[in-house]
mmCIF file of C-alpha atoms in Angstrom:
data_model
loop_
_atom_site.group_PDB
_atom_site.id
_atom_site.type_symbol
_atom_site.label_atom_id
_atom_site.label_comp_id
_atom_site.label_asym_id
_atom_site.label_seq_id
_atom_site.Cartn_x
_atom_site.Cartn_y
_atom_site.Cartn_z
ATOM 1 C CA MET A 1 125.449 136.308 156.703
ATOM 2 C CA SER A 2 123.081 137.530 154.003
ATOM 3 C CA MET A 3 122.814 141.219 153.156
ATOM 4 C CA PRO A 4 119.364 142.837 153.320
ATOM 5 C CA ARG A 5 117.715 143.074 149.901
ATOM 6 C CA ARG A 6 118.043 146.497 148.330
ATOM 7 C CA THR A 7 114.510 147.437 147.326
ATOM 8 C CA PRO A 8 113.415 150.805 145.918
ATOM 9 C CA LEU A 9 111.662 151.527 149.223
ATOM 10 C CA ARG A 10 114.790 150.806 151.251
ATOM 11 C CA PHE A 11 116.765 153.024 148.904
ATOM 12 C CA LEU A 12 114.247 155.834 149.388
ATOM 13 C CA GLU A 13 114.385 155.394 153.164
ATOM 14 C CA ALA A 14 118.187 155.567 153.229
ATOM 15 C CA LEU A 15 118.208 158.536 150.892
ATOM 16 C CA GLY A 16 115.573 160.306 152.981
ATOM 17 C CA HIS A 17 117.541 159.697 156.168
ATOM 18 C CA ASN A 18 120.725 161.189 154.701
ATOM 19 C CA ILE A 19 118.909 164.166 153.218
ATOM 20 C CA PHE A 20 117.320 164.904 156.596
ATOM 21 C CA TYR A 21 120.660 164.645 158.344
ATOM 22 C CA LEU A 22 122.220 167.106 155.894
ATOM 23 C CA THR A 23 119.230 169.462 156.087
ATOM 24 C CA LEU A 24 119.380 169.500 159.877
ATOM 25 C CA LEU A 25 123.069 170.347 159.737
ATOM 26 C CA LEU A 26 122.608 173.125 157.174
ATOM 27 C CA PHE A 27 119.161 174.565 157.887
ATOM 28 C CA GLY A 28 118.230 173.322 161.358
ATOM 29 C CA GLN A 29 114.820 172.233 162.597
ATOM 30 C CA GLY A 30 112.814 174.560 160.289
ATOM 31 C CA GLY A 31 114.493 173.228 157.165
ATOM 32 C CA ALA A 32 113.885 169.620 158.157
ATOM 33 C CA TYR A 33 110.220 170.373 158.958
ATOM 34 C CA LEU A 34 109.785 171.800 155.448
ATOM 35 C CA LEU A 35 111.078 168.568 153.973
ATOM 36 C CA LEU A 36 108.846 166.361 156.076
ATOM 37 C CA LYS A 37 105.561 166.829 154.200
ATOM 38 C CA PRO A 38 106.692 165.830 150.674
ATOM 39 C CA VAL A 39 108.819 162.994 152.042
ATOM 40 C CA ILE A 40 105.941 161.580 154.095
ATOM 41 C CA ALA A 41 103.480 161.989 151.205
ATOM 42 C CA THR A 42 105.874 160.001 148.996
ATOM 43 C CA TYR A 43 106.342 157.388 151.706
ATOM 44 C CA LEU A 44 102.608 156.928 152.150
ATOM 45 C CA ALA A 45 102.137 156.665 148.387
ATOM 46 C CA PHE A 46 104.605 153.771 148.092
ATOM 47 C CA SER A 47 104.333 151.893 151.380
ATOM 48 C CA ARG A 48 101.290 149.724 152.111
ATOM 49 C CA LYS A 49 102.882 148.573 155.334
ATOM 50 C CA ILE A 50 102.676 151.972 157.033
ATOM 51 C CA HIS A 51 98.933 152.200 156.271
ATOM 52 C CA ARG A 52 98.405 148.715 157.682
ATOM 53 C CA ASN A 53 100.431 149.436 160.830
ATOM 54 C CA THR A 54 98.777 152.768 161.625
ATOM 55 C CA ALA A 55 95.265 151.464 160.862
ATOM 56 C CA PHE A 56 95.310 149.219 163.965
ATOM 57 C CA TYR A 57 95.088 152.361 166.091
ATOM 58 C CA LEU A 58 93.424 154.856 163.744
ATOM 59 C CA LYS A 59 90.416 152.626 162.968
ATOM 60 C CA ARG A 60 89.735 152.372 166.699
ATOM 61 C CA ARG A 61 90.332 156.050 167.417
ATOM 62 C CA PHE A 62 88.323 157.227 164.381
ATOM 63 C CA PRO A 63 85.857 154.410 163.619
ATOM 64 C CA GLU A 64 83.632 156.826 161.671
ATOM 65 C CA HIS A 65 86.352 157.798 159.170
ATOM 66 C CA GLY A 66 86.255 156.423 155.628
ATOM 67 C CA PRO A 67 89.288 155.548 153.440
ATOM 68 C CA VAL A 68 90.096 159.142 152.416
ATOM 69 C CA ARG A 69 89.973 160.551 155.919
ATOM 70 C CA LEU A 70 91.912 157.539 157.157
ATOM 71 C CA TRP A 71 94.640 158.320 154.609
ATOM 72 C CA LEU A 72 94.770 161.895 155.946
ATOM 73 C CA ASP A 73 94.806 160.604 159.532
ATOM 74 C CA THR A 74 97.764 158.391 158.627
ATOM 75 C CA PHE A 75 99.516 161.389 157.157
ATOM 76 C CA ARG A 76 98.964 163.449 160.303
ATOM 77 C CA LEU A 77 100.082 160.621 162.561
ATOM 78 C CA VAL A 78 103.273 159.879 160.599
ATOM 79 C CA HIS A 79 103.952 163.595 160.170
ATOM 80 C CA SER A 80 103.695 164.131 163.920
ATOM 81 C CA PHE A 81 106.051 161.192 164.508
ATOM 82 C CA GLY A 82 108.425 162.618 161.890
ATOM 83 C CA GLN A 83 108.488 165.933 163.746
ATOM 84 C CA VAL A 84 109.416 164.174 166.975
ATOM 85 C CA LEU A 85 112.259 162.389 165.160
ATOM 86 C CA VAL A 86 113.430 165.658 163.608
ATOM 87 C CA ASP A 87 113.384 167.318 167.030
ATOM 88 C CA ARG A 88 115.434 164.493 168.457
ATOM 89 C CA GLY A 89 118.007 164.768 165.684
ATOM 90 C CA TRP A 90 118.039 168.554 165.973
ATOM 91 C CA LEU A 91 118.565 168.478 169.747
ATOM 92 C CA GLY A 92 121.329 165.946 169.272
ATOM 93 C CA LEU A 93 123.165 167.808 166.528
ATOM 94 C CA ARG A 94 122.775 171.344 167.846
ATOM 95 C CA GLY A 95 124.204 171.467 171.358
ATOM 96 C CA LYS A 96 122.475 174.734 172.255
ATOM 97 C CA ALA A 97 119.077 173.815 170.784
ATOM 98 C CA ARG A 98 116.242 173.323 173.235
ATOM 99 C CA LEU A 99 112.508 172.848 173.454
ATOM 100 C CA GLU A 100 110.427 174.850 175.913
ATOM 101 C CA GLY A 101 107.830 173.118 178.028
ATOM 102 C CA ASP A 102 105.833 172.939 181.217
ATOM 103 C CA LEU A 103 105.540 170.107 183.677
ATOM 104 C CA LEU A 104 101.948 170.310 184.926
ATOM 105 C CA GLY A 105 101.735 168.637 188.311
ATOM 106 C CA ALA A 106 105.403 169.092 189.270
ATOM 107 C CA GLU A 107 104.436 170.012 192.832
ATOM 108 C CA ARG A 108 102.399 166.787 193.143
ATOM 109 C CA LEU A 109 105.404 164.753 191.964
ATOM 110 C CA ARG A 110 107.592 166.428 194.582
ATOM 111 C CA GLU A 111 105.010 165.584 197.272
ATOM 112 C CA LEU A 112 104.945 161.933 196.200
ATOM 113 C CA VAL A 113 108.759 161.715 196.231
ATOM 114 C CA ALA A 114 108.868 163.378 199.660
ATOM 115 C CA GLY A 115 106.900 160.385 201.018
ATOM 116 C CA GLY A 116 110.231 158.500 200.929
ATOM 117 C CA LYS A 117 108.816 155.310 199.376
ATOM 118 C CA GLY A 118 110.175 156.027 195.907
ATOM 119 C CA LEU A 119 107.983 156.804 192.916
ATOM 120 C CA VAL A 120 106.995 154.770 189.864
ATOM 121 C CA LEU A 121 106.539 157.136 186.924
ATOM 122 C CA LEU A 122 104.410 155.445 184.330
ATOM 123 C CA THR A 123 104.656 156.803 180.816
ATOM 124 C CA ALA A 124 103.943 155.679 177.255
ATOM 125 C CA HIS A 125 105.138 155.879 173.644
ATOM 126 C CA VAL A 126 103.211 159.073 173.036
ATOM 127 C CA GLY A 127 104.300 162.634 172.271
ATOM 128 C CA ASN A 128 107.976 163.321 172.766
ATOM 129 C CA TRP A 129 108.400 160.903 175.657
ATOM 130 C CA GLN A 130 112.183 161.251 175.675
ATOM 131 C CA THR A 131 111.765 164.961 176.315
ATOM 132 C CA ALA A 132 109.521 163.985 179.225
ATOM 133 C CA LEU A 133 112.248 161.788 180.669
ATOM 134 C CA SER A 134 114.853 164.521 180.383
ATOM 135 C CA HIS A 135 112.496 167.102 181.886
ATOM 136 C CA ILE A 136 111.993 165.427 185.244
ATOM 137 C CA ARG A 137 115.331 166.435 186.701
ATOM 138 C CA GLY A 138 113.965 168.637 189.462
ATOM 139 C CA LEU A 139 112.878 165.848 191.822
ATOM 140 C CA GLU A 140 116.080 165.826 193.904
ATOM 141 C CA VAL A 141 116.368 162.025 193.896
ATOM 142 C CA PRO A 142 118.080 159.829 191.274
ATOM 143 C CA ILE A 143 115.908 158.765 188.337
ATOM 144 C CA ASN A 144 116.083 155.277 186.850
ATOM 145 C CA SER A 145 114.448 154.137 183.660
ATOM 146 C CA LEU A 146 113.354 150.536 183.142
ATOM 147 C CA MET A 147 113.827 149.951 179.418
ATOM 148 C CA HIS A 148 113.703 147.277 176.795
ATOM 149 C CA TYR A 149 116.852 146.903 174.678
ATOM 150 C CA GLU A 150 115.584 148.947 171.704
ATOM 151 C CA GLU A 151 114.366 151.832 173.850
ATOM 152 C CA GLU A 152 117.665 151.778 175.698
ATOM 153 C CA ALA A 153 119.571 152.063 172.423
ATOM 154 C CA VAL A 154 117.440 155.012 171.295
ATOM 155 C CA ALA A 155 117.703 156.778 174.644
ATOM 156 C CA LYS A 156 121.453 156.211 174.838
ATOM 157 C CA HIS A 157 121.880 157.511 171.325
ATOM 158 C CA TYR A 158 119.881 160.621 172.131
ATOM 159 C CA PHE A 159 121.560 161.403 175.403
ATOM 160 C CA ASP A 160 125.077 160.471 174.288
ATOM 161 C CA LEU A 161 124.808 163.074 171.540
ATOM 162 C CA ARG A 162 123.843 165.719 174.065
ATOM 163 C CA SER A 163 126.542 167.282 176.160
ATOM 164 C CA GLY A 164 126.460 166.708 179.898
ATOM 165 C CA GLU A 165 125.345 163.850 182.061
ATOM 166 C CA ALA A 166 122.408 161.589 181.105
ATOM 167 C CA PRO A 167 119.437 162.572 183.294
ATOM 168 C CA PHE A 168 118.654 159.011 184.315
ATOM 169 C CA LYS A 169 120.212 155.607 184.914
ATOM 170 C CA ILE A 170 119.003 152.830 182.621
ATOM 171 C CA ILE A 171 117.809 149.525 184.111
ATOM 172 C CA LYS A 172 117.581 146.831 181.430
ATOM 173 C CA SER A 173 114.308 144.928 181.356
ATOM 174 C CA ASP A 174 115.826 142.048 179.379
ATOM 175 C CA GLY A 175 117.647 140.346 182.257
ATOM 176 C CA PHE A 176 116.656 138.085 185.151
ATOM 177 C CA MET A 177 113.136 138.995 186.345
ATOM 178 C CA GLY A 178 113.010 141.800 183.804
ATOM 179 C CA GLY A 179 114.973 144.350 185.826
ATOM 180 C CA MET A 180 112.513 144.074 188.719
ATOM 181 C CA ILE A 181 115.228 143.493 191.316
ATOM 182 C CA GLU A 182 117.167 146.657 190.405
ATOM 183 C CA SER A 183 113.914 148.603 190.233
ATOM 184 C CA THR A 184 112.851 147.365 193.661
ATOM 185 C CA ALA A 185 116.238 148.323 195.127
ATOM 186 C CA ALA A 186 115.946 151.802 193.579
ATOM 187 C CA LEU A 187 112.464 152.328 195.053
ATOM 188 C CA GLN A 188 113.679 151.123 198.449
ATOM 189 C CA ARG A 189 116.301 153.879 198.286
ATOM 190 C CA GLY A 190 113.492 156.380 197.682
ATOM 191 C CA GLU A 191 114.403 156.901 194.008
ATOM 192 C CA VAL A 192 112.218 157.327 190.932
ATOM 193 C CA VAL A 193 111.738 154.496 188.413
ATOM 194 C CA THR A 194 110.161 155.330 185.051
ATOM 195 C CA ILE A 195 108.388 152.539 183.175
ATOM 196 C CA MET A 196 106.618 152.450 179.811
ATOM 197 C CA GLY A 197 103.152 151.125 180.583
ATOM 198 C CA ASP A 198 101.732 150.740 177.074
ATOM 199 C CA ARG A 199 103.896 148.188 175.281
ATOM 200 C CA TYR A 200 103.912 144.558 176.372
ATOM 201 C CA GLU A 201 107.350 142.948 175.894
ATOM 202 C CA GLY A 202 106.935 139.853 178.075
ATOM 203 C CA GLY A 203 106.409 139.189 181.782
ATOM 204 C CA PRO A 204 103.208 139.804 183.764
ATOM 205 C CA TYR A 205 100.322 141.479 181.956
ATOM 206 C CA ALA A 206 96.624 142.293 182.088
ATOM 207 C CA GLU A 207 94.099 142.368 179.269
ATOM 208 C CA VAL A 208 92.063 145.524 179.635
ATOM 209 C CA GLU A 209 89.506 147.518 177.693
ATOM 210 C CA PHE A 210 91.246 150.139 175.584
ATOM 211 C CA LEU A 211 89.742 152.045 172.652
ATOM 212 C CA GLY A 212 86.939 149.543 172.253
ATOM 213 C CA GLY A 213 88.918 146.314 172.446
ATOM 214 C CA LYS A 214 90.952 144.153 174.803
ATOM 215 C CA ALA A 215 94.616 145.183 174.845
ATOM 216 C CA ARG A 216 97.454 143.480 176.673
ATOM 217 C CA LEU A 217 99.283 145.906 178.952
ATOM 218 C CA PRO A 218 102.290 145.173 181.187
ATOM 219 C CA THR A 219 101.664 145.188 184.945
ATOM 220 C CA ALA A 220 105.207 145.184 186.356
ATOM 221 C CA ALA A 221 104.848 148.817 187.446
ATOM 222 C CA TYR A 222 101.887 148.083 189.732
ATOM 223 C CA SER A 223 103.403 145.011 191.361
ATOM 224 C CA LEU A 224 106.607 146.965 192.007
ATOM 225 C CA ALA A 225 104.653 149.776 193.601
ATOM 226 C CA ALA A 226 102.432 147.444 195.639
ATOM 227 C CA ALA A 227 105.384 145.477 197.021
ATOM 228 C CA THR A 228 107.427 148.525 197.993
ATOM 229 C CA GLY A 229 104.590 150.858 199.006
ATOM 230 C CA ALA A 230 105.584 153.351 196.320
ATOM 231 C CA PRO A 231 103.000 155.540 194.577
ATOM 232 C CA VAL A 232 102.443 155.433 190.814
ATOM 233 C CA ALA A 233 102.121 158.648 188.795
ATOM 234 C CA ILE A 234 101.073 158.632 185.142
ATOM 235 C CA LEU A 235 103.136 161.144 183.192
ATOM 236 C CA LEU A 236 102.427 161.791 179.513
ATOM 237 C CA ALA A 237 104.154 164.245 177.194
ATOM 238 C CA ALA A 238 102.662 166.012 174.182
ATOM 239 C CA LYS A 239 104.223 168.156 171.496
ATOM 240 C CA THR A 240 102.214 171.390 171.427
ATOM 241 C CA GLY A 241 104.143 173.512 168.930
ATOM 242 C CA ARG A 242 107.291 173.692 166.873
ATOM 243 C CA ARG A 243 109.486 174.165 169.928
ATOM 244 C CA THR A 244 107.043 173.645 172.756
ATOM 245 C CA TYR A 245 105.684 170.677 174.645
ATOM 246 C CA THR A 246 103.715 169.963 177.764
ATOM 247 C CA ILE A 247 104.089 167.161 180.278
ATOM 248 C CA ASN A 248 101.111 166.367 182.420
ATOM 249 C CA VAL A 249 100.650 164.220 185.522
ATOM 250 C CA TRP A 250 97.367 162.550 184.499
ATOM 251 C CA ASP A 251 96.776 160.480 187.597
ATOM 252 C CA ASP A 252 98.469 159.141 190.721
ATOM 253 C CA PHE A 253 97.594 156.324 193.091
ATOM 254 C CA TYR A 254 98.982 153.816 195.578
ATOM 255 C CA PRO A 255 98.427 150.266 194.264
ATOM 256 C CA ALA A 256 97.781 147.642 196.904
ATOM 257 C CA MET A 257 97.131 143.936 196.468
ATOM 258 C CA GLY A 258 94.897 141.618 198.422
ATOM 259 C CA GLU A 259 95.044 137.829 198.560
ATOM 260 C CA ARG A 260 97.476 135.860 196.434
ATOM 261 C CA ASN A 261 94.773 134.414 194.185
ATOM 262 C CA GLU A 262 93.371 137.917 193.566
ATOM 263 C CA ARG A 263 96.626 139.524 192.462
ATOM 264 C CA ARG A 264 95.873 139.295 188.749
ATOM 265 C CA ARG A 265 92.502 140.935 189.221
ATOM 266 C CA ASP A 266 94.076 143.712 191.328
ATOM 267 C CA LEU A 267 96.735 144.331 188.682
ATOM 268 C CA SER A 268 94.044 144.507 185.987
ATOM 269 C CA LEU A 269 92.290 147.280 187.903
ATOM 270 C CA TRP A 270 95.442 149.416 187.926
ATOM 271 C CA ALA A 271 96.139 148.674 184.267
ATOM 272 C CA GLU A 272 92.550 149.738 183.457
ATOM 273 C CA ARG A 273 93.167 152.992 185.272
ATOM 274 C CA PHE A 274 96.266 153.586 183.140
ATOM 275 C CA ALA A 275 94.314 152.711 179.977
ATOM 276 C CA GLY A 276 91.699 155.287 181.024
ATOM 277 C CA SER A 277 94.387 157.975 181.317
ATOM 278 C CA LEU A 278 95.748 157.002 177.901
ATOM 279 C CA GLU A 279 92.292 157.305 176.356
ATOM 280 C CA GLY A 280 91.944 160.750 177.913
ATOM 281 C CA TYR A 281 95.306 161.741 176.481
ATOM 282 C CA LEU A 282 94.405 160.422 173.003
ATOM 283 C CA ALA A 283 91.130 162.342 173.061
ATOM 284 C CA GLU A 284 93.258 165.501 173.315
ATOM 285 C CA HIS A 285 96.242 164.401 171.203
ATOM 286 C CA PRO A 286 94.964 161.782 168.723
ATOM 287 C CA TYR A 287 97.972 162.030 166.408
ATOM 288 C CA GLN A 288 100.677 161.455 169.009
ATOM 289 C CA TRP A 289 100.297 157.697 169.498
ATOM 290 C CA TYR A 290 103.503 155.953 168.385
ATOM 291 C CA ASN A 291 102.761 152.251 168.705
ATOM 292 C CA PHE A 292 102.651 151.132 165.090
ATOM 293 C CA PHE A 293 101.486 147.549 165.635
ATOM 294 C CA ASP A 294 98.329 145.695 166.632
ATOM 295 C CA LEU A 295 98.183 146.190 170.367
ATOM 296 C CA TRP A 296 94.820 144.417 170.437
ATOM 297 C CA SER A 297 95.926 141.039 169.098
ATOM 298 C CA GLN A 298 99.103 140.314 171.068
ATOM 299 C CA MET B 1 122.314 128.516 209.519
ATOM 300 C CA GLN B 2 119.498 125.961 209.915
ATOM 301 C CA GLU B 3 117.586 128.423 212.077
ATOM 302 C CA LEU B 4 117.941 131.077 209.365
ATOM 303 C CA LYS B 5 116.606 128.651 206.729
ATOM 304 C CA GLU B 6 113.559 127.883 208.849
ATOM 305 C CA GLN B 7 112.965 131.580 209.356
ATOM 306 C CA ILE B 8 113.153 132.229 205.579
ATOM 307 C CA LYS B 9 110.692 129.416 204.886
ATOM 308 C CA GLU B 10 108.220 130.786 207.410
ATOM 309 C CA ILE B 11 108.469 134.272 205.953
ATOM 310 C CA ILE B 12 107.971 132.980 202.390
ATOM 311 C CA VAL B 13 104.888 130.939 203.274
ATOM 312 C CA ARG B 14 103.343 133.585 205.523
ATOM 313 C CA ASP B 15 104.165 136.853 203.717
ATOM 314 C CA LEU B 16 103.775 135.555 200.162
ATOM 315 C CA LYS B 17 100.516 133.946 201.305
ATOM 316 C CA LEU B 18 101.318 130.515 199.855
ATOM 317 C CA GLN B 19 98.382 128.191 200.341
ATOM 318 C CA GLY B 20 98.428 124.450 200.938
ATOM 319 C CA ILE B 21 102.097 124.299 201.874
ATOM 320 C CA GLU B 22 103.849 124.160 205.234
ATOM 321 C CA PRO B 23 107.302 125.717 205.796
ATOM 322 C CA ALA B 24 108.721 122.336 206.799
ATOM 323 C CA GLU B 25 107.699 120.855 203.434
ATOM 324 C CA ILE B 26 109.997 123.177 201.474
ATOM 325 C CA ASP B 27 113.162 121.435 200.341
ATOM 326 C CA ASP B 28 116.327 123.451 201.045
ATOM 327 C CA ASP B 29 117.673 122.704 197.557
ATOM 328 C CA ALA B 30 114.469 122.996 195.521
ATOM 329 C CA PRO B 31 114.257 125.931 193.060
ATOM 330 C CA LEU B 32 112.176 128.801 194.439
ATOM 331 C CA PHE B 33 110.834 129.856 191.056
ATOM 332 C CA GLU B 34 108.812 128.086 188.387
ATOM 333 C CA GLU B 35 109.099 124.319 188.570
ATOM 334 C CA GLY B 36 110.188 124.294 192.242
ATOM 335 C CA LEU B 37 108.153 126.242 194.757
ATOM 336 C CA GLY B 38 106.337 127.936 191.884
ATOM 337 C CA LEU B 39 107.086 131.564 192.724
ATOM 338 C CA ASP B 40 106.803 134.095 189.889
ATOM 339 C CA SER B 41 108.101 137.559 189.015
ATOM 340 C CA LEU B 42 105.490 139.201 191.267
ATOM 341 C CA ASP B 43 106.885 137.186 194.157
ATOM 342 C CA ALA B 44 110.470 138.144 193.257
ATOM 343 C CA VAL B 45 109.727 141.786 193.923
ATOM 344 C CA GLU B 46 108.055 140.969 197.232
ATOM 345 C CA LEU B 47 110.933 138.684 198.188
ATOM 346 C CA VAL B 48 113.471 141.484 197.662
ATOM 347 C CA VAL B 49 111.375 143.698 199.939
ATOM 348 C CA LEU B 50 110.954 140.937 202.551
ATOM 349 C CA VAL B 51 114.702 140.220 202.698
ATOM 350 C CA GLN B 52 115.325 143.920 203.264
ATOM 351 C CA LYS B 53 112.571 144.184 205.873
ATOM 352 C CA HIS B 54 113.374 141.095 207.955
ATOM 353 C CA PHE B 55 117.146 140.827 207.577
ATOM 354 C CA ASP B 56 118.202 144.370 206.668
ATOM 355 C CA VAL B 57 119.957 143.010 203.585
ATOM 356 C CA GLN B 58 119.446 144.674 200.225
ATOM 357 C CA ILE B 59 119.556 142.738 196.962
ATOM 358 C CA GLU B 60 120.891 145.306 194.543
ATOM 359 C CA ASP B 61 120.933 143.778 191.103
ATOM 360 C CA MET B 62 120.084 140.984 188.721
ATOM 361 C CA ASP B 63 123.290 138.995 189.324
ATOM 362 C CA GLU B 64 122.837 139.019 193.081
ATOM 363 C CA GLY B 65 119.158 138.168 192.759
ATOM 364 C CA GLN B 66 119.694 135.338 190.305
ATOM 365 C CA ALA B 67 122.304 133.723 192.558
ATOM 366 C CA ALA B 68 120.419 134.311 195.821
ATOM 367 C CA PHE B 69 116.979 133.220 194.619
ATOM 368 C CA LYS B 70 117.979 129.764 193.377
ATOM 369 C CA SER B 71 116.884 127.985 196.564
ATOM 370 C CA ILE B 72 116.455 128.332 200.324
ATOM 371 C CA ASN B 73 120.101 127.284 200.716
ATOM 372 C CA THR B 74 121.463 129.982 198.406
ATOM 373 C CA LEU B 75 119.221 132.659 199.916
ATOM 374 C CA ALA B 76 120.331 131.754 203.455
ATOM 375 C CA GLU B 77 123.990 131.799 202.387
ATOM 376 C CA PHE B 78 123.527 135.172 200.720
ATOM 377 C CA ILE B 79 121.883 136.704 203.794
ATOM 378 C CA GLU B 80 124.480 135.206 206.118
ATOM 379 C CA ALA B 81 127.362 136.535 203.991
ATOM 380 C CA ARG B 82 125.833 140.022 203.808
ATOM 381 C CA ARG B 83 125.236 140.167 207.541
ATOM 382 C CA LYS B 84 128.909 139.455 208.237
ATOM 383 C CA LYS B 85 130.076 142.373 206.065
#
């Protein structure tokens, strides 16, 4: 097995990680926030890759911005992501630490759950989405989260560090039929299944208009809901301050499918509706989009 | 058991809206997914719901689903075994 090459950038990354860890231990969230700006400025000065990876989104969100403003946009985007990572580390290391937030539309979620058909909660890699997952405890039915391996590892890491029981059960999307069987069983029991609707990792998909181009979005959530009769609610979190966030139910609907040969078209319509909610969210929170790859050329 | 297999075939053709195929044409041993009957992941979800609805048997996880959904034979055996419990 070959060892990864030790480049100056990798060294800086490792050093930065350790310094942040120590700062969080000694000075808490505020101390780590202070460090973020110079560290990110240095990172952006040396890494071309981060500019390339953020430009896929930023050039679509801000097509009128020139190179200088794009550099500043990249800074704001990476800085916002850095704050979310700091928060996660801070919440993990400090048992009593907490963020304060509101769940707008909580009553609507309770109504949908009360229908007894289960509920598909569709979310995305925006804002502090893990906070969103941990905030939806008050629904009085078990919550399951359909996750890809990497997300599962991150979520496990986060919740294992926290004291107490994890707020949701993880269903792996890597197995037979991508976790659809377990998800279907959970919905049939009237439970909640959360799914990330923005990142295509394989399986059924639709290509829909999103930020001025065709993006491939997964459609498993809509087929699950259509087959079981469950409603879909789109839930997106945003960081609104140093220790505050908001979670908003952007939309809810009951997907239904017609004839067999029209299923793909039906799924596209629901995926378009999700893309519309995402665009609305990004109009309000343009620097909280954490998909650093070309979503439009998958 | 044969009656159960026929019932499953009818449900698959009718409720999954398969076109150009009769229940009697489905081979008991042929794979249900991909190269066999040609069902896909969208159908898998519907099949789990249909098994619950028509036979009151719940398929709980990936291992059960993978074993049960191999063919008409395996699905019939799975339903039969669950009904006896």
